[in-house]
mmCIF file of N, CA and C in Angstrom:
data_model
loop_
_atom_site.group_PDB
_atom_site.id
_atom_site.type_symbol
_atom_site.label_atom_id
_atom_site.label_comp_id
_atom_site.label_asym_id
_atom_site.label_seq_id
_atom_site.Cartn_x
_atom_site.Cartn_y
_atom_site.Cartn_z
ATOM 1 N N ALA A 1 10.567 5.725 -2.574
ATOM 2 C CA ALA A 1 11.005 6.635 -3.636
ATOM 3 C C ALA A 1 10.304 6.236 -4.956
ATOM 4 N N ASN A 2 10.147 4.921 -5.297
ATOM 5 C CA ASN A 2 9.473 4.449 -6.441
ATOM 6 C C ASN A 2 8.088 5.038 -6.561
ATOM 7 N N LEU A 3 7.337 4.898 -5.385
ATOM 8 C CA LEU A 3 6.057 5.371 -5.223
ATOM 9 C C LEU A 3 5.898 6.886 -5.585
ATOM 10 N N THR A 4 6.760 7.643 -4.953
ATOM 11 C CA THR A 4 6.728 9.122 -5.222
ATOM 12 C C THR A 4 7.033 9.489 -6.726
ATOM 13 N N ALA A 5 8.129 8.750 -7.303
ATOM 14 C CA ALA A 5 8.378 8.989 -8.613
ATOM 15 C C ALA A 5 7.377 8.598 -9.598
ATOM 16 N N ALA A 6 6.668 7.470 -9.345
ATOM 17 C CA ALA A 6 5.866 6.887 -10.230
ATOM 18 C C ALA A 6 4.435 7.562 -10.181
ATOM 19 N N LEU A 7 3.940 7.894 -8.987
ATOM 20 C CA LEU A 7 2.588 8.288 -8.885
ATOM 21 C C LEU A 7 2.428 9.631 -8.469
ATOM 22 N N ALA A 8 3.562 10.376 -8.115
ATOM 23 C CA ALA A 8 3.429 11.884 -7.634
ATOM 24 C C ALA A 8 2.255 12.039 -6.738
ATOM 25 N N PRO A 9 2.264 11.332 -5.656
ATOM 26 C CA PRO A 9 1.063 11.354 -4.698
ATOM 27 C C PRO A 9 0.891 12.696 -4.009
ATOM 28 N N ALA A 10 -0.397 13.076 -3.867
ATOM 29 C CA ALA A 10 -0.730 14.287 -3.118
ATOM 30 C C ALA A 10 -0.657 14.082 -1.670
ATOM 31 N N ARG A 11 -0.818 12.716 -1.288
ATOM 32 C CA ARG A 11 -0.807 12.371 0.207
ATOM 33 C C ARG A 11 -0.380 10.850 0.197
ATOM 34 N N VAL A 12 0.501 10.554 1.231
ATOM 35 C CA VAL A 12 0.931 9.194 1.454
ATOM 36 C C VAL A 12 0.930 9.007 2.990
ATOM 37 N N GLU A 13 0.349 7.921 3.449
ATOM 38 C CA GLU A 13 0.353 7.598 4.784
ATOM 39 C C GLU A 13 0.731 6.098 4.929
ATOM 40 N N LEU A 14 1.859 5.785 5.604
ATOM 41 C CA LEU A 14 2.217 4.350 5.762
ATOM 42 C C LEU A 14 2.233 4.043 7.226
ATOM 43 N N VAL A 15 1.588 3.041 7.566
ATOM 44 C CA VAL A 15 1.429 2.675 9.083
ATOM 45 C C VAL A 15 1.977 1.248 9.186
ATOM 46 N N ASP A 16 2.929 1.080 10.083
ATOM 47 C CA ASP A 16 3.513 -0.268 10.317
ATOM 48 C C ASP A 16 2.503 -0.908 11.393
ATOM 49 N N GLU A 17 1.885 -1.957 10.975
ATOM 50 C CA GLU A 17 0.973 -2.686 11.910
ATOM 51 C C GLU A 17 1.678 -4.021 12.371
ATOM 52 N N SER A 18 2.979 -4.157 12.161
ATOM 53 C CA SER A 18 3.584 -5.402 12.457
ATOM 54 C C SER A 18 3.405 -5.999 13.891
ATOM 55 N N THR A 19 3.389 -5.032 14.836
ATOM 56 C CA THR A 19 3.197 -5.383 16.204
ATOM 57 C C THR A 19 1.990 -6.104 16.452
ATOM 58 N N HIS A 20 0.847 -5.849 15.685
ATOM 59 C CA HIS A 20 -0.410 -6.570 15.890
ATOM 60 C C HIS A 20 -0.444 -7.959 15.211
ATOM 61 N N HIS A 21 0.576 -8.227 14.533
ATOM 62 C CA HIS A 21 0.768 -9.495 13.812
ATOM 63 C C HIS A 21 1.960 -10.221 14.238
ATOM 64 N N ALA A 22 2.511 -10.045 15.367
ATOM 65 C CA ALA A 22 3.817 -10.566 15.638
ATOM 66 C C ALA A 22 3.955 -11.983 15.574
ATOM 67 N N GLY A 23 2.858 -12.814 15.941
ATOM 68 C CA GLY A 23 2.912 -14.194 15.829
ATOM 69 C C GLY A 23 2.808 -14.790 14.344
ATOM 70 N N HIS A 24 2.292 -13.959 13.471
ATOM 71 C CA HIS A 24 2.066 -14.496 12.093
ATOM 72 C C HIS A 24 3.419 -14.748 11.396
ATOM 73 N N ALA A 25 4.353 -13.949 11.524
ATOM 74 C CA ALA A 25 5.689 -14.099 10.857
ATOM 75 C C ALA A 25 6.379 -15.425 11.301
ATOM 76 N N ALA A 26 6.445 -15.558 12.579
ATOM 77 C CA ALA A 26 7.062 -16.745 13.120
ATOM 78 C C ALA A 26 6.352 -18.096 12.612
ATOM 79 N N LYS A 27 4.985 -18.087 12.546
ATOM 80 C CA LYS A 27 4.362 -19.339 12.100
ATOM 81 C C LYS A 27 4.608 -19.545 10.639
ATOM 82 N N LYS A 28 4.907 -18.587 9.776
ATOM 83 C CA LYS A 28 5.076 -18.739 8.423
ATOM 84 C C LYS A 28 6.562 -18.795 8.117
ATOM 85 N N GLY A 29 7.458 -18.902 9.209
ATOM 86 C CA GLY A 29 8.883 -19.060 8.930
ATOM 87 C C GLY A 29 9.550 -17.802 8.451
ATOM 88 N N LEU A 30 8.796 -16.643 8.601
ATOM 89 C CA LEU A 30 9.402 -15.363 8.290
ATOM 90 C C LEU A 30 10.244 -14.720 9.455
ATOM 91 N N PRO A 31 11.116 -13.960 9.125
ATOM 92 C CA PRO A 31 11.924 -13.207 10.201
ATOM 93 C C PRO A 31 10.948 -12.303 10.905
ATOM 94 N N ALA A 32 11.236 -11.968 12.101
ATOM 95 C CA ALA A 32 10.334 -10.998 12.906
ATOM 96 C C ALA A 32 10.771 -9.664 12.466
ATOM 97 N N GLY A 33 9.801 -8.738 12.464
ATOM 98 C CA GLY A 33 10.202 -7.237 12.187
ATOM 99 C C GLY A 33 9.093 -6.651 11.458
ATOM 100 N N GLU A 34 9.408 -5.825 10.434
ATOM 101 C CA GLU A 34 8.372 -5.032 9.724
ATOM 102 C C GLU A 34 7.797 -5.827 8.614
ATOM 103 N N THR A 35 6.667 -6.477 8.785
ATOM 104 C CA THR A 35 6.104 -7.237 7.814
ATOM 105 C C THR A 35 4.692 -6.949 7.458
ATOM 106 N N HIS A 36 3.946 -6.196 8.225
ATOM 107 C CA HIS A 36 2.514 -5.771 7.940
ATOM 108 C C HIS A 36 2.359 -4.287 7.893
ATOM 109 N N PHE A 37 1.899 -3.779 6.791
ATOM 110 C CA PHE A 37 1.844 -2.359 6.637
ATOM 111 C C PHE A 37 0.436 -1.962 6.170
ATOM 112 N N ARG A 38 0.060 -0.848 6.403
ATOM 113 C CA ARG A 38 -1.258 -0.243 5.790
ATOM 114 C C ARG A 38 -0.867 1.127 5.021
ATOM 115 N N LEU A 39 -1.208 1.153 3.853
ATOM 116 C CA LEU A 39 -0.760 2.366 3.005
ATOM 117 C C LEU A 39 -1.974 3.061 2.421
ATOM 118 N N LEU A 40 -1.947 4.452 2.529
ATOM 119 C CA LEU A 40 -2.954 5.229 1.926
ATOM 120 C C LEU A 40 -2.192 6.141 0.894
ATOM 121 N N VAL A 41 -2.663 6.046 -0.339
ATOM 122 C CA VAL A 41 -2.017 6.801 -1.445
ATOM 123 C C VAL A 41 -3.084 7.512 -2.137
ATOM 124 N N VAL A 42 -2.900 8.866 -2.265
ATOM 125 C CA VAL A 42 -3.915 9.737 -3.014
ATOM 126 C C VAL A 42 -3.110 10.246 -4.151
ATOM 127 N N SER A 43 -3.524 9.941 -5.364
ATOM 128 C CA SER A 43 -2.818 10.377 -6.623
ATOM 129 C C SER A 43 -3.754 10.542 -7.712
ATOM 130 N N GLU A 44 -3.561 11.605 -8.562
ATOM 131 C CA GLU A 44 -4.236 11.734 -9.836
ATOM 132 C C GLU A 44 -4.214 10.543 -10.659
ATOM 133 N N HIS A 45 -3.126 9.831 -10.625
ATOM 134 C CA HIS A 45 -2.917 8.583 -11.491
ATOM 135 C C HIS A 45 -4.019 7.555 -11.256
ATOM 136 N N PHE A 46 -4.730 7.678 -10.128
ATOM 137 C CA PHE A 46 -5.930 6.676 -9.845
ATOM 138 C C PHE A 46 -7.188 7.116 -10.302
ATOM 139 N N ARG A 47 -7.283 8.382 -10.788
ATOM 140 C CA ARG A 47 -8.549 8.892 -11.380
ATOM 141 C C ARG A 47 -9.025 8.130 -12.513
ATOM 142 N N GLY A 48 -10.180 7.661 -12.623
ATOM 143 C CA GLY A 48 -10.677 6.882 -13.724
ATOM 144 C C GLY A 48 -10.439 5.446 -13.684
ATOM 145 N N LEU A 49 -9.734 4.962 -12.715
ATOM 146 C CA LEU A 49 -9.388 3.613 -12.506
ATOM 147 C C LEU A 49 -10.332 2.938 -11.544
ATOM 148 N N ASN A 50 -10.617 1.696 -11.711
ATOM 149 C CA ASN A 50 -11.500 0.991 -10.758
ATOM 150 C C ASN A 50 -10.562 0.485 -9.566
ATOM 151 N N ARG A 51 -11.203 -0.075 -8.549
ATOM 152 C CA ARG A 51 -10.370 -0.526 -7.446
ATOM 153 C C ARG A 51 -9.327 -1.500 -7.722
ATOM 154 N N VAL A 52 -9.673 -2.474 -8.616
ATOM 155 C CA VAL A 52 -8.671 -3.531 -8.993
ATOM 156 C C VAL A 52 -7.414 -2.857 -9.753
ATOM 157 N N GLN A 53 -7.823 -2.043 -10.731
ATOM 158 C CA GLN A 53 -6.746 -1.374 -11.386
ATOM 159 C C GLN A 53 -5.840 -0.531 -10.648
ATOM 160 N N ARG A 54 -6.369 0.185 -9.555
ATOM 161 C CA ARG A 54 -5.658 0.941 -8.551
ATOM 162 C C ARG A 54 -4.673 0.055 -7.749
ATOM 163 N N GLN A 55 -5.343 -1.061 -7.276
ATOM 164 C CA GLN A 55 -4.448 -1.918 -6.492
ATOM 165 C C GLN A 55 -3.310 -2.531 -7.376
ATOM 166 N N ARG A 56 -3.547 -2.926 -8.609
ATOM 167 C CA ARG A 56 -2.552 -3.343 -9.572
ATOM 168 C C ARG A 56 -1.446 -2.380 -9.765
ATOM 169 N N LEU A 57 -1.724 -1.181 -10.013
ATOM 170 C CA LEU A 57 -0.842 -0.123 -10.181
ATOM 171 C C LEU A 57 0.037 0.113 -8.944
ATOM 172 N N ALA A 58 -0.617 0.153 -7.836
ATOM 173 C CA ALA A 58 0.159 0.400 -6.625
ATOM 174 C C ALA A 58 1.113 -0.726 -6.409
ATOM 175 N N HIS A 59 0.628 -1.981 -6.546
ATOM 176 C CA HIS A 59 1.483 -3.133 -6.276
ATOM 177 C C HIS A 59 2.659 -3.275 -7.347
ATOM 178 N N GLN A 60 2.416 -2.859 -8.521
ATOM 179 C CA GLN A 60 3.481 -2.840 -9.561
ATOM 180 C C GLN A 60 4.540 -1.791 -9.206
ATOM 181 N N THR A 61 4.078 -0.659 -8.784
ATOM 182 C CA THR A 61 4.977 0.471 -8.353
ATOM 183 C C THR A 61 5.839 -0.022 -7.147
ATOM 184 N N LEU A 62 5.237 -0.795 -6.267
ATOM 185 C CA LEU A 62 5.967 -1.212 -4.991
ATOM 186 C C LEU A 62 6.601 -2.635 -5.108
ATOM 187 N N ALA A 63 6.798 -3.057 -6.288
ATOM 188 C CA ALA A 63 7.234 -4.614 -6.489
ATOM 189 C C ALA A 63 8.597 -4.779 -5.735
ATOM 190 N N ASP A 64 9.524 -3.924 -5.903
ATOM 191 C CA ASP A 64 10.737 -4.160 -5.267
ATOM 192 C C ASP A 64 10.718 -4.115 -3.735
ATOM 193 N N GLU A 65 9.923 -3.261 -3.195
ATOM 194 C CA GLU A 65 9.648 -3.162 -1.783
ATOM 195 C C GLU A 65 8.914 -4.403 -1.301
ATOM 196 N N MET A 66 8.072 -4.996 -2.018
ATOM 197 C CA MET A 66 7.371 -6.156 -1.760
ATOM 198 C C MET A 66 8.135 -7.384 -1.561
ATOM 199 N N ALA A 67 9.161 -7.374 -2.491
ATOM 200 C CA ALA A 67 10.159 -8.609 -2.652
ATOM 201 C C ALA A 67 11.187 -8.499 -1.437
ATOM 202 N N GLY A 68 11.066 -7.505 -0.705
ATOM 203 C CA GLY A 68 12.045 -7.367 0.446
ATOM 204 C C GLY A 68 11.543 -7.912 1.817
ATOM 205 N N GLY A 69 10.552 -8.664 1.829
ATOM 206 C CA GLY A 69 10.145 -9.329 3.098
ATOM 207 C C GLY A 69 8.770 -8.773 3.625
ATOM 208 N N ILE A 70 8.198 -7.971 2.902
ATOM 209 C CA ILE A 70 6.880 -7.484 3.448
ATOM 210 C C ILE A 70 5.818 -8.582 3.244
ATOM 211 N N HIS A 71 5.166 -8.970 4.237
ATOM 212 C CA HIS A 71 4.207 -10.119 4.297
ATOM 213 C C HIS A 71 2.789 -9.655 3.925
ATOM 214 N N ALA A 72 2.428 -8.581 4.316
ATOM 215 C CA ALA A 72 1.015 -8.055 4.015
ATOM 216 C C ALA A 72 1.073 -6.504 3.880
ATOM 217 N N LEU A 73 0.436 -6.104 2.826
ATOM 218 C CA LEU A 73 0.272 -4.686 2.562
ATOM 219 C C LEU A 73 -1.116 -4.408 2.197
ATOM 220 N N ALA A 74 -1.848 -3.681 3.081
ATOM 221 C CA ALA A 74 -3.337 -3.248 2.663
ATOM 222 C C ALA A 74 -3.140 -1.812 2.058
ATOM 223 N N ILE A 75 -3.700 -1.666 0.869
ATOM 224 C CA ILE A 75 -3.494 -0.391 0.118
ATOM 225 C C ILE A 75 -4.850 0.207 -0.008
ATOM 226 N N THR A 76 -4.970 1.449 0.257
ATOM 227 C CA THR A 76 -6.195 2.273 -0.038
ATOM 228 C C THR A 76 -5.645 3.263 -1.149
ATOM 229 N N ALA A 77 -6.132 3.150 -2.347
ATOM 230 C CA ALA A 77 -5.692 4.076 -3.421
ATOM 231 C C ALA A 77 -6.800 4.939 -3.906
ATOM 232 N N LEU A 78 -6.748 6.181 -3.643
ATOM 233 C CA LEU A 78 -7.677 7.218 -3.881
ATOM 234 C C LEU A 78 -7.255 8.350 -4.837
ATOM 235 N N ALA A 79 -8.165 8.897 -5.565
ATOM 236 C CA ALA A 79 -7.831 10.086 -6.338
ATOM 237 C C ALA A 79 -8.191 11.276 -5.494
ATOM 238 N N PRO A 80 -7.575 12.399 -5.654
ATOM 239 C CA PRO A 80 -7.784 13.584 -4.896
ATOM 240 C C PRO A 80 -9.289 13.887 -4.901
ATOM 241 N N GLY A 81 -9.919 14.327 -3.793
ATOM 242 C CA GLY A 81 -11.327 14.699 -3.701
ATOM 243 C C GLY A 81 -12.225 13.569 -3.390
ATOM 244 N N GLU A 82 -11.721 12.355 -3.447
ATOM 245 C CA GLU A 82 -12.646 11.182 -3.098
ATOM 246 C C GLU A 82 -12.635 11.072 -1.628
ATOM 247 N N LYS A 83 -13.711 10.537 -1.067
ATOM 248 C CA LYS A 83 -13.932 10.405 0.314
ATOM 249 C C LYS A 83 -12.805 9.496 0.941
ATOM 250 N N GLY A 84 -12.154 10.100 1.964
ATOM 251 C CA GLY A 84 -11.062 9.555 2.677
ATOM 252 C C GLY A 84 -9.698 10.019 2.205
ATOM 253 N N ALA A 85 -9.732 10.824 1.053
ATOM 254 C CA ALA A 85 -8.450 11.300 0.420
ATOM 255 C C ALA A 85 -7.885 12.404 1.257
ATOM 256 N N GLY A 86 -8.745 13.151 1.993
ATOM 257 C CA GLY A 86 -8.219 14.239 2.903
ATOM 258 C C GLY A 86 -8.171 15.521 2.219
#
């Protein structure tokens, strides 16, 4: 909800890749479950920002969700019309 409200994305795709990393959580003392995600966000808010600025904006927007036990989040942040934006 925070992502939608803050970035008004044209496209969002969230893929749970936790099953590919099942052993990682246990090794780090984390509970098993949904800990590894891949996120694609396409938003006009990323236009004119470099990759680091886009990542920072996305992470700030998702701060509450990240605090809830997500171990790894790979973010692809694109502006509409960029390659991969769809």
